[in-house]
Short mmCIF file of C-alpha atoms and ligand atoms in Angstrom, two decimals:
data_model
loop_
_atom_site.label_atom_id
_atom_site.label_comp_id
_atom_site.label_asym_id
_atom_site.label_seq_id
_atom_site.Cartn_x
_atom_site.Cartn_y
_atom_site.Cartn_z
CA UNK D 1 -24.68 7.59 -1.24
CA UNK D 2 -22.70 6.41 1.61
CA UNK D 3 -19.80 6.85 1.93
CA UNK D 4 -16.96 7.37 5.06
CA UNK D 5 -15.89 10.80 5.34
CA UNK D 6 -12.20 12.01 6.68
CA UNK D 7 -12.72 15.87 8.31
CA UNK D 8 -9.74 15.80 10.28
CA UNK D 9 -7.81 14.05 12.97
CA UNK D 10 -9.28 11.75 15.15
CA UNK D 11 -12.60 12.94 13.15
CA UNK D 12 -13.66 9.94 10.61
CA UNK D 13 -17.32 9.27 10.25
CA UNK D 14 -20.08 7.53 8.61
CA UNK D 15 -22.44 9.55 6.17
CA UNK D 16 -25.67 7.79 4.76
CA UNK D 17 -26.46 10.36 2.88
CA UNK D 18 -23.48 11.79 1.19
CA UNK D 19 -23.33 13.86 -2.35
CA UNK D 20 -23.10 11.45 -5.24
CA UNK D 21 -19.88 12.68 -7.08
CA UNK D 22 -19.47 15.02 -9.37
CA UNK D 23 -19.95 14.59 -13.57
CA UNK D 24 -17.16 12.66 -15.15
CA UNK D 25 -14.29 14.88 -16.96
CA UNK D 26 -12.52 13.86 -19.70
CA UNK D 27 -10.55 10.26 -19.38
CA UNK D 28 -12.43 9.74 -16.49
CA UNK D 29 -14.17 6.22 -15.48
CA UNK D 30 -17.07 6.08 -12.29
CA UNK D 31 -16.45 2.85 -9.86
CA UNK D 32 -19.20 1.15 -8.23
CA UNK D 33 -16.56 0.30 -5.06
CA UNK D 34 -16.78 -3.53 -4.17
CA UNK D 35 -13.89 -3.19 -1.79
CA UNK D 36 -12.11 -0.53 -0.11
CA UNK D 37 -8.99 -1.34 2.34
CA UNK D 38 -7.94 -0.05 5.29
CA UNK D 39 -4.06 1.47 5.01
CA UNK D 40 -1.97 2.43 7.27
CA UNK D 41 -1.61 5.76 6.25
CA UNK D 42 -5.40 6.49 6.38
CA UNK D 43 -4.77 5.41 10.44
CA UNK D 44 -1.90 7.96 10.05
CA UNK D 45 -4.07 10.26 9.07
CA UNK D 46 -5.93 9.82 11.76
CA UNK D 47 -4.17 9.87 14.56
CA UNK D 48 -1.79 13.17 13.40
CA UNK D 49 -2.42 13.83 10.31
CA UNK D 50 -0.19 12.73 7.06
CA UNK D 51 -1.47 13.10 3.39
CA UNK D 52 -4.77 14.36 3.50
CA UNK D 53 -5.06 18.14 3.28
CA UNK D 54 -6.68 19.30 6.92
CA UNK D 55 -5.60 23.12 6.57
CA UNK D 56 -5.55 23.91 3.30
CA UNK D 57 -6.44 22.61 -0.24
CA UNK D 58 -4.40 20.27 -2.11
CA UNK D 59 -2.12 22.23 -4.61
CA UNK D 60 -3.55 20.06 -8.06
CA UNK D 61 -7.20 18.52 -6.89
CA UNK D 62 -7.97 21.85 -4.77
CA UNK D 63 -9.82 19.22 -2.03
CA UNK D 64 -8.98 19.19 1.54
CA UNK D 65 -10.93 17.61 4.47
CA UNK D 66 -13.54 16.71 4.20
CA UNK D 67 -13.15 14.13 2.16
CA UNK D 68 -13.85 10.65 0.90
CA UNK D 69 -11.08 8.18 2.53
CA UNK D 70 -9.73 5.11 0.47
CA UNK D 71 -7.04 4.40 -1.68
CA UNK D 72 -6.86 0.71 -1.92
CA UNK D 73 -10.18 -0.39 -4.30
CA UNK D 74 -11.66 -2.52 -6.44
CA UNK D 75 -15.26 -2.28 -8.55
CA UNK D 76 -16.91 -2.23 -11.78
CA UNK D 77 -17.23 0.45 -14.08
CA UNK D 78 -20.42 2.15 -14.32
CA UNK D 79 -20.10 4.65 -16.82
CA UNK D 80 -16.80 6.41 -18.74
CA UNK D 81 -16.64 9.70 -20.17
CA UNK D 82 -16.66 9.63 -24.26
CA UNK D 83 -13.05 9.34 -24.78
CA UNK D 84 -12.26 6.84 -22.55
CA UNK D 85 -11.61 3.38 -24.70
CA UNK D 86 -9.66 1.13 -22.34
CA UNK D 87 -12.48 0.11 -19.68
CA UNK D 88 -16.23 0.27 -20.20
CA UNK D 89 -19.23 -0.40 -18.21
CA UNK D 90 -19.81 -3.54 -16.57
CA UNK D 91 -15.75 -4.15 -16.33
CA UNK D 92 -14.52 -5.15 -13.32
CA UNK D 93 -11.52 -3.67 -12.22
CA UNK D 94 -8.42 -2.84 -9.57
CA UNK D 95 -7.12 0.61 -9.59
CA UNK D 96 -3.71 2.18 -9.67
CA UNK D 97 -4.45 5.29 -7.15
CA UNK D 98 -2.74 7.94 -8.77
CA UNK D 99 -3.87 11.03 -11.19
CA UNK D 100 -0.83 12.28 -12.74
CA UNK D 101 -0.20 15.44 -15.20
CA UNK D 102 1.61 13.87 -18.29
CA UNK D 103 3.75 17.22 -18.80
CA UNK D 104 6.10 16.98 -16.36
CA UNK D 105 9.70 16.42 -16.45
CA UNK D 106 9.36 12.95 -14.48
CA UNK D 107 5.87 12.39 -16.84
CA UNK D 108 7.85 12.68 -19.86
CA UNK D 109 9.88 10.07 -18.87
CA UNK D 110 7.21 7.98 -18.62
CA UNK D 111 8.15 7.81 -14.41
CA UNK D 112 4.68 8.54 -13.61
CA UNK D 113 4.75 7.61 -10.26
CA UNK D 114 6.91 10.70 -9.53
CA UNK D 115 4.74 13.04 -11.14
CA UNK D 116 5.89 16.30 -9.81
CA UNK D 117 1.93 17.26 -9.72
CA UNK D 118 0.09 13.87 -8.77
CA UNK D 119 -2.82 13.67 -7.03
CA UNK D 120 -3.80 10.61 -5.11
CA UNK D 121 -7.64 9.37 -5.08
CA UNK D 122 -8.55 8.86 -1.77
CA UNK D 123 -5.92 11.01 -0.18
CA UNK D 124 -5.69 14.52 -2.10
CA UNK D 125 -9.02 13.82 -3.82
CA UNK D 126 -12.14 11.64 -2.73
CA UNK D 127 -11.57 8.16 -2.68
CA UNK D 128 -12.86 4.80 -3.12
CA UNK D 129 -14.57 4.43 0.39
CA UNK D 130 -17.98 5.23 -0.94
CA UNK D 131 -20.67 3.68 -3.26
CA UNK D 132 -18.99 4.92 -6.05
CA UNK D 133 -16.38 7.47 -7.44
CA UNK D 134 -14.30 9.12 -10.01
CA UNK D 135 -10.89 7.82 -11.31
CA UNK D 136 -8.69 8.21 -14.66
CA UNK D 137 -9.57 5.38 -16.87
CA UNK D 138 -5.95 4.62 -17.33
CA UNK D 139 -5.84 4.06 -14.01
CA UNK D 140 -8.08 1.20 -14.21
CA UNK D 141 -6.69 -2.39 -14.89
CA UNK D 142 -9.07 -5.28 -16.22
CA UNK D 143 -9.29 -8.17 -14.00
CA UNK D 144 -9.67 -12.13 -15.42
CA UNK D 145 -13.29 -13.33 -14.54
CA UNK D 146 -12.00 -15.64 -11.94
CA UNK D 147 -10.51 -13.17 -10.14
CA UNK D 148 -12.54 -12.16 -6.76
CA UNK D 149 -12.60 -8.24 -6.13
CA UNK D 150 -11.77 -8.58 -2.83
CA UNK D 151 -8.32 -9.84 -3.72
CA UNK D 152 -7.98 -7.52 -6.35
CA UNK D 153 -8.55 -4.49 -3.66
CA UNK D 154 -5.29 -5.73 -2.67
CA UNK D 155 -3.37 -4.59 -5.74
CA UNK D 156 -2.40 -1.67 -4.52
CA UNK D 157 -0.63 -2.43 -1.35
CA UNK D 158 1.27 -4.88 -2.56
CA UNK D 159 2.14 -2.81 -6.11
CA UNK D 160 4.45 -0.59 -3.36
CA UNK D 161 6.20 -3.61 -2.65
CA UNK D 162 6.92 -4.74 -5.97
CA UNK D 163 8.55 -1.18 -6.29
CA UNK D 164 10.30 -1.68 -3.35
CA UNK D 165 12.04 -4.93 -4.78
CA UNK D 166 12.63 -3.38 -7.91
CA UNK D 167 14.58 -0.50 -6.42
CA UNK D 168 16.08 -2.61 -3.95
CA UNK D 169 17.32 -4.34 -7.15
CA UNK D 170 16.34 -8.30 -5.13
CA UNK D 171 18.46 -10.77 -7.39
CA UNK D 172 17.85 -14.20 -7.93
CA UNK D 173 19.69 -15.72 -5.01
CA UNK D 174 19.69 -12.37 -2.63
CA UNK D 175 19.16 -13.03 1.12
CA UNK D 176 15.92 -10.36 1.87
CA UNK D 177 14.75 -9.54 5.20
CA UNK D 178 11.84 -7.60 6.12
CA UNK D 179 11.91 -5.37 9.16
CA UNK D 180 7.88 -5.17 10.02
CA UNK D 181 4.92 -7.52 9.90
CA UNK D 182 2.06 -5.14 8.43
CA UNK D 183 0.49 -5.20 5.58
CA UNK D 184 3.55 -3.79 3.51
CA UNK D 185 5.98 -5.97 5.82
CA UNK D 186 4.28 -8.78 4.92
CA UNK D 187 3.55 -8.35 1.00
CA UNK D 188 7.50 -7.40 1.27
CA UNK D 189 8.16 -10.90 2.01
CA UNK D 190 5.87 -11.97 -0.96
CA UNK D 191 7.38 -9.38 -3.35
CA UNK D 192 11.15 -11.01 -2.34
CA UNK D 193 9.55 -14.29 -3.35
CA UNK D 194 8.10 -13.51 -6.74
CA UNK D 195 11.76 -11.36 -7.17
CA UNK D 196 13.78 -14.66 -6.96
CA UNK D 197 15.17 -14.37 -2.96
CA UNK D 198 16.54 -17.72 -1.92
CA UNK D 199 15.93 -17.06 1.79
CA UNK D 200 13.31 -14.38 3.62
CA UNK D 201 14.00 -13.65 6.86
CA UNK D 202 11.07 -11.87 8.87
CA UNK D 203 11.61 -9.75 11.63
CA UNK D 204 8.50 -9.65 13.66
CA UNK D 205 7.13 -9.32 17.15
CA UNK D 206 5.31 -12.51 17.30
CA UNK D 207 1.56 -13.24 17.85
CA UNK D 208 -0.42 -14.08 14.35
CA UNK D 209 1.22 -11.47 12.55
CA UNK D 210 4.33 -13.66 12.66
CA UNK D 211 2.25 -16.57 11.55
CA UNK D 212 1.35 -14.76 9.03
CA UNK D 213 4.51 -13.99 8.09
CA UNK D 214 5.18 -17.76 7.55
CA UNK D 215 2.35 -18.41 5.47
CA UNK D 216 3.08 -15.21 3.03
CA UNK D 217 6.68 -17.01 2.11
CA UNK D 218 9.21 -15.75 5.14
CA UNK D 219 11.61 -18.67 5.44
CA UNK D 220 12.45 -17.43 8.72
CA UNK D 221 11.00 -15.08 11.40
CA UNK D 222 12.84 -13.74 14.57
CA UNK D 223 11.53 -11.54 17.19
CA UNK D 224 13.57 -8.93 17.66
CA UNK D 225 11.95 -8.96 21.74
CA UNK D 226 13.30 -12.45 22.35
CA UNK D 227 17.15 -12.29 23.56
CA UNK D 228 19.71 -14.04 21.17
CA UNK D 229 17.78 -13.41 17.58
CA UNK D 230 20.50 -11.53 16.48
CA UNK D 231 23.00 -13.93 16.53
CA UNK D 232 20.16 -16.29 14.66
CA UNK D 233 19.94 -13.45 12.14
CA UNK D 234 23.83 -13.61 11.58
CA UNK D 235 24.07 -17.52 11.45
CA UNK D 236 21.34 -17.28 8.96
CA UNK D 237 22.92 -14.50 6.47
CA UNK D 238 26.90 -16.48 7.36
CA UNK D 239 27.47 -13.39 9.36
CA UNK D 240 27.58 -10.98 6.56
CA UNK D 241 23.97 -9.67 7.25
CA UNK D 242 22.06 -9.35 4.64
CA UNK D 243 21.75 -8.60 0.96
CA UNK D 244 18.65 -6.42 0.83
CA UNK D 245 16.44 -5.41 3.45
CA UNK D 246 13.01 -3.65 3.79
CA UNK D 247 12.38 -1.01 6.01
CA UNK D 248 8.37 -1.75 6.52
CA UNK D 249 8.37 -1.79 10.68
CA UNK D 250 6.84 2.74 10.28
CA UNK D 251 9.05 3.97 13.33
CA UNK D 252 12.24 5.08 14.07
CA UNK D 253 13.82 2.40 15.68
CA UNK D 254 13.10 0.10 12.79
CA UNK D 255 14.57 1.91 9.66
CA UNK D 256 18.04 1.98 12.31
CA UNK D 257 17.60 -1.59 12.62
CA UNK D 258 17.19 -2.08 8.59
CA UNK D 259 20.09 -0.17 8.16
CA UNK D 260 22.62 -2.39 10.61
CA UNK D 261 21.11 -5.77 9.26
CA UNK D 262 22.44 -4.94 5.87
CA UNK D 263 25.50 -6.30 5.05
CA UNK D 264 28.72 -4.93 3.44
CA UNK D 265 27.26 -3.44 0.10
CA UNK D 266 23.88 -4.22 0.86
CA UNK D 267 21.29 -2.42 0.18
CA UNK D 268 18.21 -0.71 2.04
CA UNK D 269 14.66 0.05 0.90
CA UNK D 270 13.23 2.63 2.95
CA UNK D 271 8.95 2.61 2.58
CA UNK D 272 8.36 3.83 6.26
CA UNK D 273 6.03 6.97 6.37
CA UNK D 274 7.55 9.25 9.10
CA UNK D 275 8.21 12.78 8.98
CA UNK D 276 10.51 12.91 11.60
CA UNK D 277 14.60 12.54 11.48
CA UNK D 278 16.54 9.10 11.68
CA UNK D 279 20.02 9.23 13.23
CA UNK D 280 22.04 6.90 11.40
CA UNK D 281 25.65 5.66 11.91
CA UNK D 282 27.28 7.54 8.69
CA UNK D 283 30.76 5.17 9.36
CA UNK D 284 28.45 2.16 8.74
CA UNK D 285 26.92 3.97 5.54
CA UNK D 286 30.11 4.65 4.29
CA UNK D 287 32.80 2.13 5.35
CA UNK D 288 30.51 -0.98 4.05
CA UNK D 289 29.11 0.85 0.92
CA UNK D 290 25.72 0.60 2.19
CA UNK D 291 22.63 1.94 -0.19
CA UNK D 292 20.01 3.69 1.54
CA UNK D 293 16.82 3.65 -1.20
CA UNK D 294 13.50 5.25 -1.09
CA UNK D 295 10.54 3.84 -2.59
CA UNK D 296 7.30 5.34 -2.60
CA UNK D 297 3.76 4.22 -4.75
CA UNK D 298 3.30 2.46 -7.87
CA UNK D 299 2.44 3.14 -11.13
CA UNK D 300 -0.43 2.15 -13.45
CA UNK D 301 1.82 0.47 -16.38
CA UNK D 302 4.30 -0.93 -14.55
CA UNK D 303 4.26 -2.80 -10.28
CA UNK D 304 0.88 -2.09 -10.53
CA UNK D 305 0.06 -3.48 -13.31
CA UNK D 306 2.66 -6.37 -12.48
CA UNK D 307 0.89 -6.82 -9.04
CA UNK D 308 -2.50 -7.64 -10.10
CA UNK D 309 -0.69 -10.27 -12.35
CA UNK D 310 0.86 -11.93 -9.36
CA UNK D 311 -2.33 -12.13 -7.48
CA UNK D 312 -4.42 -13.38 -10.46
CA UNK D 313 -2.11 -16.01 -11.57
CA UNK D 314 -1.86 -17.27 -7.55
CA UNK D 315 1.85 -16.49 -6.73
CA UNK D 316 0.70 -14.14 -4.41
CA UNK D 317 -2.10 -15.44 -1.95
CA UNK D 318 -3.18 -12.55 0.06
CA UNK D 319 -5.94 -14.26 1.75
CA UNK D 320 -4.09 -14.90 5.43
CA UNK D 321 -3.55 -11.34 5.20
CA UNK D 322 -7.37 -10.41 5.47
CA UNK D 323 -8.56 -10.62 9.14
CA UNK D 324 -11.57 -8.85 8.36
CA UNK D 325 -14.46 -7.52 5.93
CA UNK D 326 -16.94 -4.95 6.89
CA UNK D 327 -20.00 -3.18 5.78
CA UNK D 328 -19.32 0.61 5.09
CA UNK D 329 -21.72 0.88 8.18
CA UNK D 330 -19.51 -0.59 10.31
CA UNK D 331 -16.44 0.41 9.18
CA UNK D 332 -15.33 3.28 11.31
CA UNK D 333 -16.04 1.00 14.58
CA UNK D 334 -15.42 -2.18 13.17
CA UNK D 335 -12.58 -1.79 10.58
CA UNK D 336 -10.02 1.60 11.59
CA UNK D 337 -10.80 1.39 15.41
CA UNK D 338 -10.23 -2.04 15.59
CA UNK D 339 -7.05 -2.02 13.41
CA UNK D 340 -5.81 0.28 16.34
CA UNK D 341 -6.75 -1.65 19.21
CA UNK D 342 -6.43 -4.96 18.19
CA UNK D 343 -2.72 -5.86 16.48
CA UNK D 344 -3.74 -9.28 15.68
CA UNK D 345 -5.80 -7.53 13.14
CA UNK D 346 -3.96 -6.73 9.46
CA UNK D 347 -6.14 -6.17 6.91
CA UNK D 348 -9.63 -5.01 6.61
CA UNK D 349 -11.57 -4.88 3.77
CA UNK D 350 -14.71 -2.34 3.40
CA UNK D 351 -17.69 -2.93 1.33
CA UNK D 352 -20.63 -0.62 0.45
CA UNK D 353 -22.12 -3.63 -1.42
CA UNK D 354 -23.97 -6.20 0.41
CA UNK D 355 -24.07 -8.46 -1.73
CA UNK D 356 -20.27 -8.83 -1.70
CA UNK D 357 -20.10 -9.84 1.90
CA UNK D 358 -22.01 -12.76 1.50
ZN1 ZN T 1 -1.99 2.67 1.23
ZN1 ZN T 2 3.63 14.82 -14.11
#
């Protein structure tokens, strides 16, 4: 089948002729793929490495490089192992991306999205960048008929962004601003929305990104490049700052700048993947009662599930978001070196269908 193949950094490729995969296990649904996205931590992965096992095998799925890439996907079902009776063939579908144990402490608890022993599908096992592939069934969320797969691909991006605003705790009323105009920058602005923000303020660095930022719900976006959009920020917030921000800009400087925008007892999502230190100013932590959150993934039964709701009943539109869709064919070329390059890009969808590009 085809399929795009990670086998280490700055080593992604195209394989026509890749091994079908292997027979389903129990609770286990195949995916024809109708569309795979691009994420930013696949280009992570890429350029130094992040989540997918180079070295040495994952821990729980035993894969490592090289593997299918792909974690954001939608498809039908084409066949389910006897047990499965949520999904059956001929469904069509968005997918939660993670495999988790169900014995754990965090399990138990029903927290499955901190599974102490998860495995993601598409980043410690293969993914959805391929003809087709394996994924638990529970994992699999029925779409309505109207609902086009390529917008359902985007479930899964925006599902961290939901989580995001439910840790952040966003309140009807809260002032929310956004530090970062990706993909997860930008469906942070939509999740502030649906979570009843009264104002969204965008920091961007202009171009379409910003314009996009507009069209996704941000009420306001500064460019942090342009001299005197901090005092804009602080006439727009009363000069308190404000109540929640989103740390979505994926560098250093930006998850400093999240942290000084909050005001007194506000509160800060981080969702930045960096494995690096952040010097922070611990008198500003402490003296204003700031809360520094983390927020990482999504889980099946809850944002997940909660995000494919918001995209199929319209209140989030995703559709400025995608600057592109590919053929698998293309995709290494046309999809994650472009993204690179070319910043006006955002989203890119893959497709190993043909008939869903036209
Ligand atoms: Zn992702
Ligand atoms: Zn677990």
């Amino acid at each position: 089948m085809k399929a795009i193949v990670f086998y280490g950094i700055e080593d992604l490729r195209y394989e026509p002729d890749w091994a079908e995969p292997r027979p389903l296990r129990a609770g286990e649904a195949r995916i024809a793929t109708a569309w795979c996205g691009i994420c930013g931590t696949d280009l992570e992965d890429l350029r130094e490495g992040a989540i997918i096992p180079i070295d040495k095998p994952h821990p729980e799925s035993g894969r490592m490089a090289p593997l299918v890439i792909g974690h954001e996907y939608s498809g039908v079902v084409v066949d389910v192992a006897p047990d499965v009776t949520n999904v059956k063939p001929g469904d069509r579908v968005a997918m939660e991306c993670i495999r988790y144990c169900g014995h754990c402490e965090f399990c138990k608890r029903g927290e499955f999205a901190s599974c102490v022993y998860q495995v993601s599908i598409g980043q410690h096992d293969d993914g959805g960048m391929a003809e087709y592939f394996n994924i638990p069934a529970y994992d699999c969320i029925k779409i309505p008929d109207e609902m086009p797969l390529d917008i359902a691909s985007l479930a899964e991006p925006l599902a961290v962004m939901v989580r995001a605003a439910r840790k952040g705790r966003v309140s009807l009323g809260d002032i929310v601003t956004v530090v970062g105009a990706g993909t997860i920058g930008l469906f942070g602005i939509a999740a502030a929305r649906v979570a009843g923000a009264s104002k969204v303020i965008s920091i961007a660095h202009g171009g379409y990104r910003a314009e996009v930022a507009k069209l996704m719900g941000a009420n306001h976006v500064l460019n942090s490049k342009v001299d005197g959009w901090l005092e804009e920020f602080m006439d727009l917030t009363e000069g308190r700052g404000s109540d929640v921000v989103f740390d979505c800009g994926g560098n250093i400087p930006a998850i400093r700048q999240a942290v000084e925008l909050a005001r007194r007892h506000g509160r800060i999502v981080i969702t930045t993947v960096i494995d690096k230190d952040v010097p922070l100013s611990a008198m500003d932590i402490m003296y204003n009662e700031k809360e520094i959150i983390g927020s990482v993934a999504h889980q099946h039964d809850r944002e997940f599930k909660w995000a494919v709701q918001y995209l199929a009943d319209g209140r989030v539109n995703p559709e400025p978001m995608i600057t592109d869709r590919v053929y698998i064919e293309d995709a290494v070329s046309n999809g994650f070196e472009r993204l690179v390059e070319d910043r006006n890009q955002i989203k890119i969808l893959v497709t190993p269908n043909k008939d869903e590009l036209k």
